[in-house]
Amino acid sequence: MFTSLSDRLTGTFANLRGKGRLSESDVNKTIRDIRMALIDADVALPVVKEFTSAVRERATGAEVSGALNPAQQVIKIVNEELVGILGGNTRELTLAKRPPTVIMLAGLQGSGKTTFAGKLGARLKEQGHTPILVAADLQRPNAVTQLEVVAERAGVSVFAPERGNIGGHDAGAAGEGTRSFGDPVSVAREGIAHAQSRQHDVVIVDTAGRLAVDADLMQQAADIRTAISPDEVLFVIDAMIGQAAVETAQAFQQGVGFTGVVLSKLDGDARGGAALSVARTTGRPIMFASTGEGVRDLEVFHPDRMASRILD
Ligand code: GDP
């Protein structure tokens, strides 16, 4: 991730080293190089434009300061602008003053929601919380079972609707409660009531995704949101989908609305454009980065550290 972008930018800055002051053509060439590097990394065009014009404005006006040579100054500016594009400050989860905190997950099918539910559950448990996962993805027959498996791996409880005619019993070792396999809104509501009765302080509600943005799916997720008024709605997006990330994120932002973004599959060879575009184009912070299939492959997203990683 970001290797190519990082190499390109480092190369650009190397060309500036040793220069006593930056001519207009130095600045122009640098901006052009940055622009191409961002476009090749799949960053959305409006974000590229905003970024390069901010860098241009600041680099052109920058005085040669005593402490920093021109190259260092440009790197500093690019770094600061990158941090800004990535959302500025690290944003922590908002926990409800009166538990349980309800966290709803939304996103396309295959984006990594279920996997993330387990990771977040494990992380919260490690921090001393008592999370429970709620299986409100009733679209795919396997989704409920998958969440149960994920919960078991993460060592957290799960609330799952009852399947087929299995009839009224517990979902298994990891399962705590079951209800009839009905509509996802009822399951989400029942899951929260169940969590309250068992003193779970965080409820993570997994919802259904489809392979592409779809009106029914949006409506279902929006209905769940209205019914359960979550403290956080986290939109999970696969970093590998590149340019499509922005459009998908905007569709979910309009259709459901979310409070934060989870970038998944950052361990893959995605070029990084999604990460650099989604926060800015939706106005919502990236809160977590999912970096593998294991329960522990989760990082809190720090814009400043990510920017440093890119510019290292
Ligand atoms: P959902 O349909 O949104 O619930 O997506 P899943 O959680 O089922 O994930 C879809 C696939 O992506 C599964 O095979 C996961 O193992 C895989 N996956 C999820 N998150 C990551 C990640 O961060 N890195 C990698 N490499 N694979 C992931």
Short mmCIF file of C-alpha atoms and ligand atoms in Angstrom, two decimals:
data_model
loop_
_atom_site.label_atom_id
_atom_site.label_comp_id
_atom_site.label_asym_id
_atom_site.label_seq_id
_atom_site.Cartn_x
_atom_site.Cartn_y
_atom_site.Cartn_z
CA MET A 1 0.00 0.00 0.00
CA PHE A 2 1.26 3.46 -0.90
CA THR A 3 4.66 2.11 -1.92
CA SER A 4 4.45 3.45 -5.41
CA LEU A 5 3.01 6.81 -4.33
CA SER A 6 5.60 7.04 -1.62
CA ASP A 7 8.46 6.29 -4.04
CA ARG A 8 7.18 8.82 -6.53
CA LEU A 9 6.92 11.61 -3.99
CA THR A 10 10.31 10.83 -2.51
CA GLY A 11 11.78 11.04 -6.02
CA THR A 12 10.10 14.39 -6.59
CA PHE A 13 11.50 15.79 -3.37
CA ALA A 14 14.98 14.47 -4.16
CA ASN A 15 14.99 16.74 -7.21
CA LEU A 16 14.52 19.75 -4.97
CA ARG A 17 17.30 18.98 -2.57
CA GLY A 18 20.30 21.21 -2.76
CA LYS A 19 18.37 24.11 -4.27
CA GLY A 20 18.95 27.42 -2.50
CA ARG A 21 15.55 28.79 -3.38
CA LEU A 22 12.66 27.57 -5.43
CA SER A 23 11.96 29.20 -8.78
CA GLU A 24 8.45 29.31 -10.15
CA SER A 25 9.37 26.54 -12.54
CA ASP A 26 10.68 24.37 -9.66
CA VAL A 27 7.34 24.79 -7.91
CA ASN A 28 5.42 24.07 -11.13
CA LYS A 29 7.39 20.94 -11.86
CA THR A 30 6.98 19.70 -8.29
CA ILE A 31 3.23 20.27 -8.36
CA ARG A 32 2.99 18.50 -11.71
CA ASP A 33 4.89 15.51 -10.33
CA ILE A 34 2.75 15.38 -7.19
CA ARG A 35 -0.39 15.62 -9.32
CA MET A 36 0.66 12.71 -11.53
CA ALA A 37 1.71 10.61 -8.54
CA LEU A 38 -1.70 11.14 -6.89
CA ILE A 39 -3.62 10.38 -10.09
CA ASP A 40 -1.61 7.21 -10.63
CA ALA A 41 -2.39 6.21 -7.04
CA ASP A 42 -6.12 6.40 -7.90
CA VAL A 43 -6.86 9.50 -5.84
CA ALA A 44 -10.15 11.11 -6.89
CA LEU A 45 -9.68 14.07 -9.23
CA PRO A 46 -11.40 16.72 -7.07
CA VAL A 47 -9.16 15.72 -4.19
CA VAL A 48 -6.06 15.90 -6.40
CA LYS A 49 -7.06 19.39 -7.52
CA GLU A 50 -7.75 20.64 -4.06
CA PHE A 51 -4.53 19.17 -2.76
CA THR A 52 -2.26 20.51 -5.48
CA SER A 53 -3.74 23.99 -5.43
CA ALA A 54 -3.28 24.19 -1.65
CA VAL A 55 0.33 23.04 -1.97
CA ARG A 56 0.96 25.45 -4.83
CA GLU A 57 -0.40 28.40 -2.93
CA ARG A 58 1.61 27.67 0.18
CA ALA A 59 4.83 26.67 -1.62
CA THR A 60 4.77 29.76 -3.82
CA GLY A 61 4.26 32.09 -0.90
CA ALA A 62 6.71 30.32 1.40
CA GLU A 63 9.73 32.31 2.46
CA VAL A 64 13.00 30.46 2.63
CA SER A 65 13.23 30.00 6.34
CA GLY A 66 16.48 29.64 8.25
CA ALA A 67 15.81 26.19 9.58
CA LEU A 68 14.39 24.46 6.52
CA ASN A 69 15.78 24.26 3.03
CA PRO A 70 13.29 24.57 0.15
CA ALA A 71 12.87 20.82 -0.26
CA GLN A 72 12.17 20.37 3.44
CA GLN A 73 9.73 23.21 3.31
CA VAL A 74 7.79 21.66 0.45
CA ILE A 75 7.80 18.29 2.21
CA LYS A 76 6.44 19.97 5.32
CA ILE A 77 3.66 21.62 3.34
CA VAL A 78 2.80 18.39 1.49
CA ASN A 79 2.79 16.54 4.81
CA GLU A 80 0.45 19.03 6.43
CA GLU A 81 -1.91 19.00 3.47
CA LEU A 82 -1.90 15.19 3.39
CA VAL A 83 -2.81 15.06 7.08
CA GLY A 84 -5.66 17.46 6.31
CA ILE A 85 -6.95 15.38 3.39
CA LEU A 86 -6.79 12.27 5.54
CA GLY A 87 -9.03 13.91 8.12
CA GLY A 88 -6.75 15.87 10.44
CA ASN A 89 -6.96 14.47 13.93
CA THR A 90 -7.40 10.87 14.96
CA ARG A 91 -11.04 10.26 15.73
CA GLU A 92 -11.90 7.82 18.52
CA LEU A 93 -15.14 5.86 18.81
CA THR A 94 -17.91 7.75 20.54
CA LEU A 95 -19.14 5.71 23.48
CA ALA A 96 -22.65 6.32 24.75
CA LYS A 97 -22.92 8.01 28.14
CA ARG A 98 -25.46 5.38 29.04
CA PRO A 99 -24.53 1.95 27.73
CA PRO A 100 -24.95 0.13 25.53
CA THR A 101 -23.08 1.97 22.82
CA VAL A 102 -24.58 0.89 19.52
CA ILE A 103 -22.28 0.64 16.49
CA MET A 104 -23.84 -0.20 13.16
CA LEU A 105 -21.76 -1.45 10.22
CA ALA A 106 -22.68 -0.73 6.61
CA GLY A 107 -21.00 -1.37 3.27
CA LEU A 108 -21.00 -3.51 0.16
CA GLN A 109 -20.97 -7.26 0.32
CA GLY A 110 -17.39 -8.50 0.56
CA SER A 111 -16.12 -5.17 1.84
CA GLY A 112 -15.00 -6.76 5.10
CA LYS A 113 -17.84 -5.85 7.50
CA THR A 114 -18.17 -9.21 9.19
CA THR A 115 -14.42 -9.60 9.58
CA PHE A 116 -14.22 -6.10 11.01
CA ALA A 117 -17.08 -6.81 13.44
CA GLY A 118 -14.95 -9.57 14.97
CA LYS A 119 -11.82 -7.43 15.08
CA LEU A 120 -13.61 -4.53 16.71
CA GLY A 121 -15.27 -6.89 19.19
CA ALA A 122 -11.90 -8.39 20.13
CA ARG A 123 -10.35 -4.98 20.49
CA LEU A 124 -13.13 -3.66 22.69
CA LYS A 125 -13.02 -6.78 24.82
CA GLU A 126 -9.29 -6.29 25.33
CA GLN A 127 -10.06 -2.77 26.50
CA GLY A 128 -12.38 -4.15 29.16
CA HIS A 129 -15.71 -3.82 27.36
CA THR A 130 -18.32 -6.53 27.04
CA PRO A 131 -19.27 -6.36 23.37
CA ILE A 132 -21.86 -8.43 21.55
CA LEU A 133 -22.21 -8.85 17.79
CA VAL A 134 -25.69 -8.79 16.28
CA ALA A 135 -26.31 -10.61 13.00
CA ALA A 136 -28.71 -8.36 11.11
CA ASP A 137 -27.35 -9.46 7.73
CA LEU A 138 -30.11 -11.82 6.66
CA GLN A 139 -29.48 -11.45 2.95
CA ARG A 140 -27.07 -14.31 2.54
CA PRO A 141 -27.84 -17.61 4.25
CA ASN A 142 -24.21 -17.92 5.27
CA ALA A 143 -23.82 -14.48 6.75
CA VAL A 144 -25.24 -15.38 10.16
CA THR A 145 -23.07 -18.47 10.47
CA GLN A 146 -20.06 -16.45 9.37
CA LEU A 147 -20.67 -13.86 12.08
CA GLU A 148 -20.97 -16.65 14.64
CA VAL A 149 -17.63 -18.06 13.54
CA VAL A 150 -16.05 -14.61 13.64
CA ALA A 151 -17.47 -13.98 17.13
CA GLU A 152 -16.14 -17.27 18.39
CA ARG A 153 -12.69 -16.52 17.02
CA ALA A 154 -12.79 -13.09 18.62
CA GLY A 155 -14.03 -14.56 21.91
CA VAL A 156 -17.10 -12.33 22.01
CA SER A 157 -20.83 -12.98 22.28
CA VAL A 158 -23.20 -13.01 19.36
CA PHE A 159 -26.93 -12.52 18.94
CA ALA A 160 -28.22 -14.37 15.91
CA PRO A 161 -31.67 -14.99 14.50
CA GLU A 162 -32.77 -18.56 14.39
CA ARG A 163 -32.44 -20.25 11.03
CA GLY A 164 -34.93 -22.35 9.10
CA ASN A 165 -36.76 -24.80 11.29
CA ILE A 166 -33.96 -25.34 13.77
CA GLY A 167 -36.34 -23.88 16.31
CA GLY A 168 -35.79 -21.99 19.50
CA HIS A 169 -32.41 -23.02 20.76
CA ASP A 170 -29.13 -21.36 21.38
CA ALA A 171 -26.89 -20.48 18.44
CA GLY A 172 -24.00 -22.53 19.76
CA ALA A 173 -20.99 -22.09 21.97
CA ALA A 174 -20.46 -18.47 21.04
CA GLY A 175 -24.14 -17.72 20.67
CA GLU A 176 -26.10 -16.17 23.43
CA GLY A 177 -29.46 -15.65 21.95
CA THR A 178 -31.58 -16.49 18.97
CA ARG A 179 -34.86 -15.26 17.55
CA SER A 180 -36.95 -16.21 14.58
CA PHE A 181 -35.35 -15.45 11.24
CA GLY A 182 -37.37 -12.37 10.48
CA ASP A 183 -36.63 -8.96 9.12
CA PRO A 184 -33.29 -7.35 9.86
CA VAL A 185 -34.85 -4.33 11.59
CA SER A 186 -36.53 -6.55 14.18
CA VAL A 187 -33.39 -8.61 14.64
CA ALA A 188 -31.34 -5.46 15.21
CA ARG A 189 -33.87 -4.19 17.76
CA GLU A 190 -34.09 -7.52 19.52
CA GLY A 191 -30.30 -7.77 19.57
CA ILE A 192 -30.04 -4.45 21.37
CA ALA A 193 -32.75 -5.36 23.87
CA HIS A 194 -30.94 -8.65 24.47
CA ALA A 195 -27.63 -6.82 24.96
CA GLN A 196 -29.26 -4.50 27.49
CA SER A 197 -30.70 -7.37 29.45
CA ARG A 198 -27.32 -9.10 29.59
CA GLN A 199 -25.32 -5.97 30.43
CA HIS A 200 -23.31 -5.87 27.24
CA ASP A 201 -21.92 -2.35 27.03
CA VAL A 202 -21.26 -2.27 23.27
CA VAL A 203 -23.46 -3.70 20.52
CA ILE A 204 -21.99 -4.13 17.04
CA VAL A 205 -24.71 -4.60 14.43
CA ASP A 206 -23.64 -6.24 11.17
CA THR A 207 -25.94 -5.42 8.24
CA ALA A 208 -26.39 -6.82 4.74
CA GLY A 209 -24.43 -5.69 1.73
CA ARG A 210 -24.88 -6.29 -1.95
CA LEU A 211 -22.25 -6.53 -4.62
CA ALA A 212 -23.19 -3.11 -5.95
CA VAL A 213 -25.03 -0.09 -4.60
CA ASP A 214 -28.72 -0.93 -4.67
CA ALA A 215 -31.85 0.97 -3.58
CA ASP A 216 -33.32 -1.89 -1.49
CA LEU A 217 -30.10 -2.40 0.36
CA MET A 218 -29.83 1.30 1.14
CA GLN A 219 -33.41 1.41 2.33
CA GLN A 220 -32.88 -1.59 4.57
CA ALA A 221 -29.75 -0.10 6.12
CA ALA A 222 -31.49 3.28 6.50
CA ASP A 223 -34.46 1.56 8.20
CA ILE A 224 -32.16 -0.21 10.61
CA ARG A 225 -30.42 3.06 11.38
CA THR A 226 -33.72 4.80 12.07
CA ALA A 227 -34.93 1.93 14.24
CA ILE A 228 -31.87 1.62 16.46
CA SER A 229 -30.38 5.17 16.47
CA PRO A 230 -26.77 3.98 16.65
CA ASP A 231 -24.07 6.07 18.31
CA GLU A 232 -21.80 5.30 15.37
CA VAL A 233 -22.48 4.12 11.83
CA LEU A 234 -19.24 2.83 10.38
CA PHE A 235 -18.99 2.49 6.63
CA VAL A 236 -16.61 -0.30 5.70
CA ILE A 237 -14.89 0.04 2.35
CA ASP A 238 -12.46 -2.21 0.56
CA ALA A 239 -9.37 -0.13 -0.25
CA MET A 240 -8.77 -2.32 -3.29
CA ILE A 241 -11.76 -0.92 -5.20
CA GLY A 242 -9.78 2.19 -6.08
CA GLN A 243 -11.64 4.98 -7.85
CA ALA A 244 -15.03 3.34 -7.22
CA ALA A 245 -14.54 3.96 -3.51
CA VAL A 246 -15.59 7.58 -3.68
CA GLU A 247 -18.80 6.94 -5.58
CA THR A 248 -19.75 4.05 -3.31
CA ALA A 249 -19.00 6.07 -0.19
CA GLN A 250 -21.07 8.99 -1.44
CA ALA A 251 -23.99 6.66 -2.23
CA PHE A 252 -23.90 5.26 1.32
CA GLN A 253 -23.49 8.71 2.77
CA GLN A 254 -26.65 9.82 0.97
CA GLY A 255 -28.64 6.64 1.40
CA VAL A 256 -27.79 5.70 4.97
CA GLY A 257 -25.42 8.29 6.37
CA PHE A 258 -22.37 7.30 8.39
CA THR A 259 -20.23 8.79 11.11
CA GLY A 260 -16.91 7.19 10.25
CA VAL A 261 -15.06 5.07 7.71
CA VAL A 262 -13.25 1.77 8.06
CA LEU A 263 -10.75 1.05 5.29
CA SER A 264 -10.33 -2.66 4.85
CA LYS A 265 -7.73 -4.73 3.03
CA LEU A 266 -5.01 -2.14 3.48
CA ASP A 267 -2.62 -5.07 3.52
CA GLY A 268 -3.34 -5.65 -0.19
CA ASP A 269 -1.57 -3.93 -3.02
CA ALA A 270 -4.12 -1.16 -3.37
CA ARG A 271 -2.56 2.04 -4.61
CA GLY A 272 -3.99 4.06 -1.78
CA GLY A 273 -6.31 6.38 -3.66
CA ALA A 274 -9.35 5.28 -1.69
CA ALA A 275 -7.70 6.18 1.58
CA LEU A 276 -6.72 9.55 0.22
CA SER A 277 -10.13 10.34 -1.22
CA VAL A 278 -12.91 9.01 0.96
CA ALA A 279 -12.46 11.14 4.05
CA ARG A 280 -12.34 14.36 2.05
CA THR A 281 -15.17 13.60 -0.33
CA THR A 282 -17.59 12.42 2.35
CA GLY A 283 -16.50 14.71 5.15
CA ARG A 284 -16.30 11.71 7.50
CA PRO A 285 -13.12 10.56 9.21
CA ILE A 286 -11.35 7.29 8.57
CA MET A 287 -11.36 5.67 11.99
CA PHE A 288 -9.90 2.21 11.48
CA ALA A 289 -7.70 0.39 9.02
CA SER A 290 -8.21 -3.32 8.58
CA THR A 291 -4.98 -4.97 7.54
CA GLY A 292 -5.58 -8.70 7.19
CA GLU A 293 -7.92 -11.60 7.78
CA GLY A 294 -6.83 -12.25 11.38
CA VAL A 295 -8.72 -10.99 14.41
CA ARG A 296 -5.85 -8.74 15.42
CA ASP A 297 -5.23 -7.15 12.05
CA LEU A 298 -6.79 -3.85 12.95
CA GLU A 299 -5.26 -0.42 13.46
CA VAL A 300 -6.69 2.85 14.64
CA PHE A 301 -6.24 5.21 11.71
CA HIS A 302 -3.95 8.11 12.52
CA PRO A 303 -3.88 10.67 9.67
CA ASP A 304 -0.51 12.07 10.76
CA ARG A 305 1.16 8.66 10.92
CA MET A 306 -0.32 7.67 7.58
CA ALA A 307 0.99 10.87 6.00
CA SER A 308 4.45 10.22 7.44
CA ARG A 309 4.33 6.68 6.14
CA ILE A 310 3.59 7.99 2.65
CA LEU A 311 6.33 10.60 2.75
CA ASP A 312 8.98 8.48 4.41
P1 GDP B 1 -18.67 -8.63 4.28
O1 GDP B 1 -19.42 -9.31 3.17
O2 GDP B 1 -18.66 -7.15 4.12
O3 GDP B 1 -19.13 -9.05 5.64
O4 GDP B 1 -17.13 -9.06 4.11
P2 GDP B 1 -16.29 -10.18 4.87
O5 GDP B 1 -15.94 -9.74 6.23
O6 GDP B 1 -16.98 -11.49 4.70
O7 GDP B 1 -14.95 -10.15 4.01
C1 GDP B 1 -14.89 -10.55 2.65
C2 GDP B 1 -13.55 -11.26 2.40
O8 GDP B 1 -12.49 -10.34 2.60
C3 GDP B 1 -13.28 -12.41 3.34
O9 GDP B 1 -12.67 -13.44 2.61
C4 GDP B 1 -12.34 -11.82 4.37
O10 GDP B 1 -11.49 -12.80 4.93
C5 GDP B 1 -11.57 -10.83 3.55
N1 GDP B 1 -11.08 -9.68 4.35
C6 GDP B 1 -11.79 -8.89 5.18
N2 GDP B 1 -11.01 -7.90 5.69
C7 GDP B 1 -9.76 -8.10 5.17
C8 GDP B 1 -8.51 -7.39 5.30
O11 GDP B 1 -8.36 -6.38 6.00
N3 GDP B 1 -7.46 -7.90 4.59
C9 GDP B 1 -7.58 -8.99 3.79
N4 GDP B 1 -6.50 -9.40 3.13
N5 GDP B 1 -8.74 -9.66 3.64
C10 GDP B 1 -9.82 -9.22 4.32
#
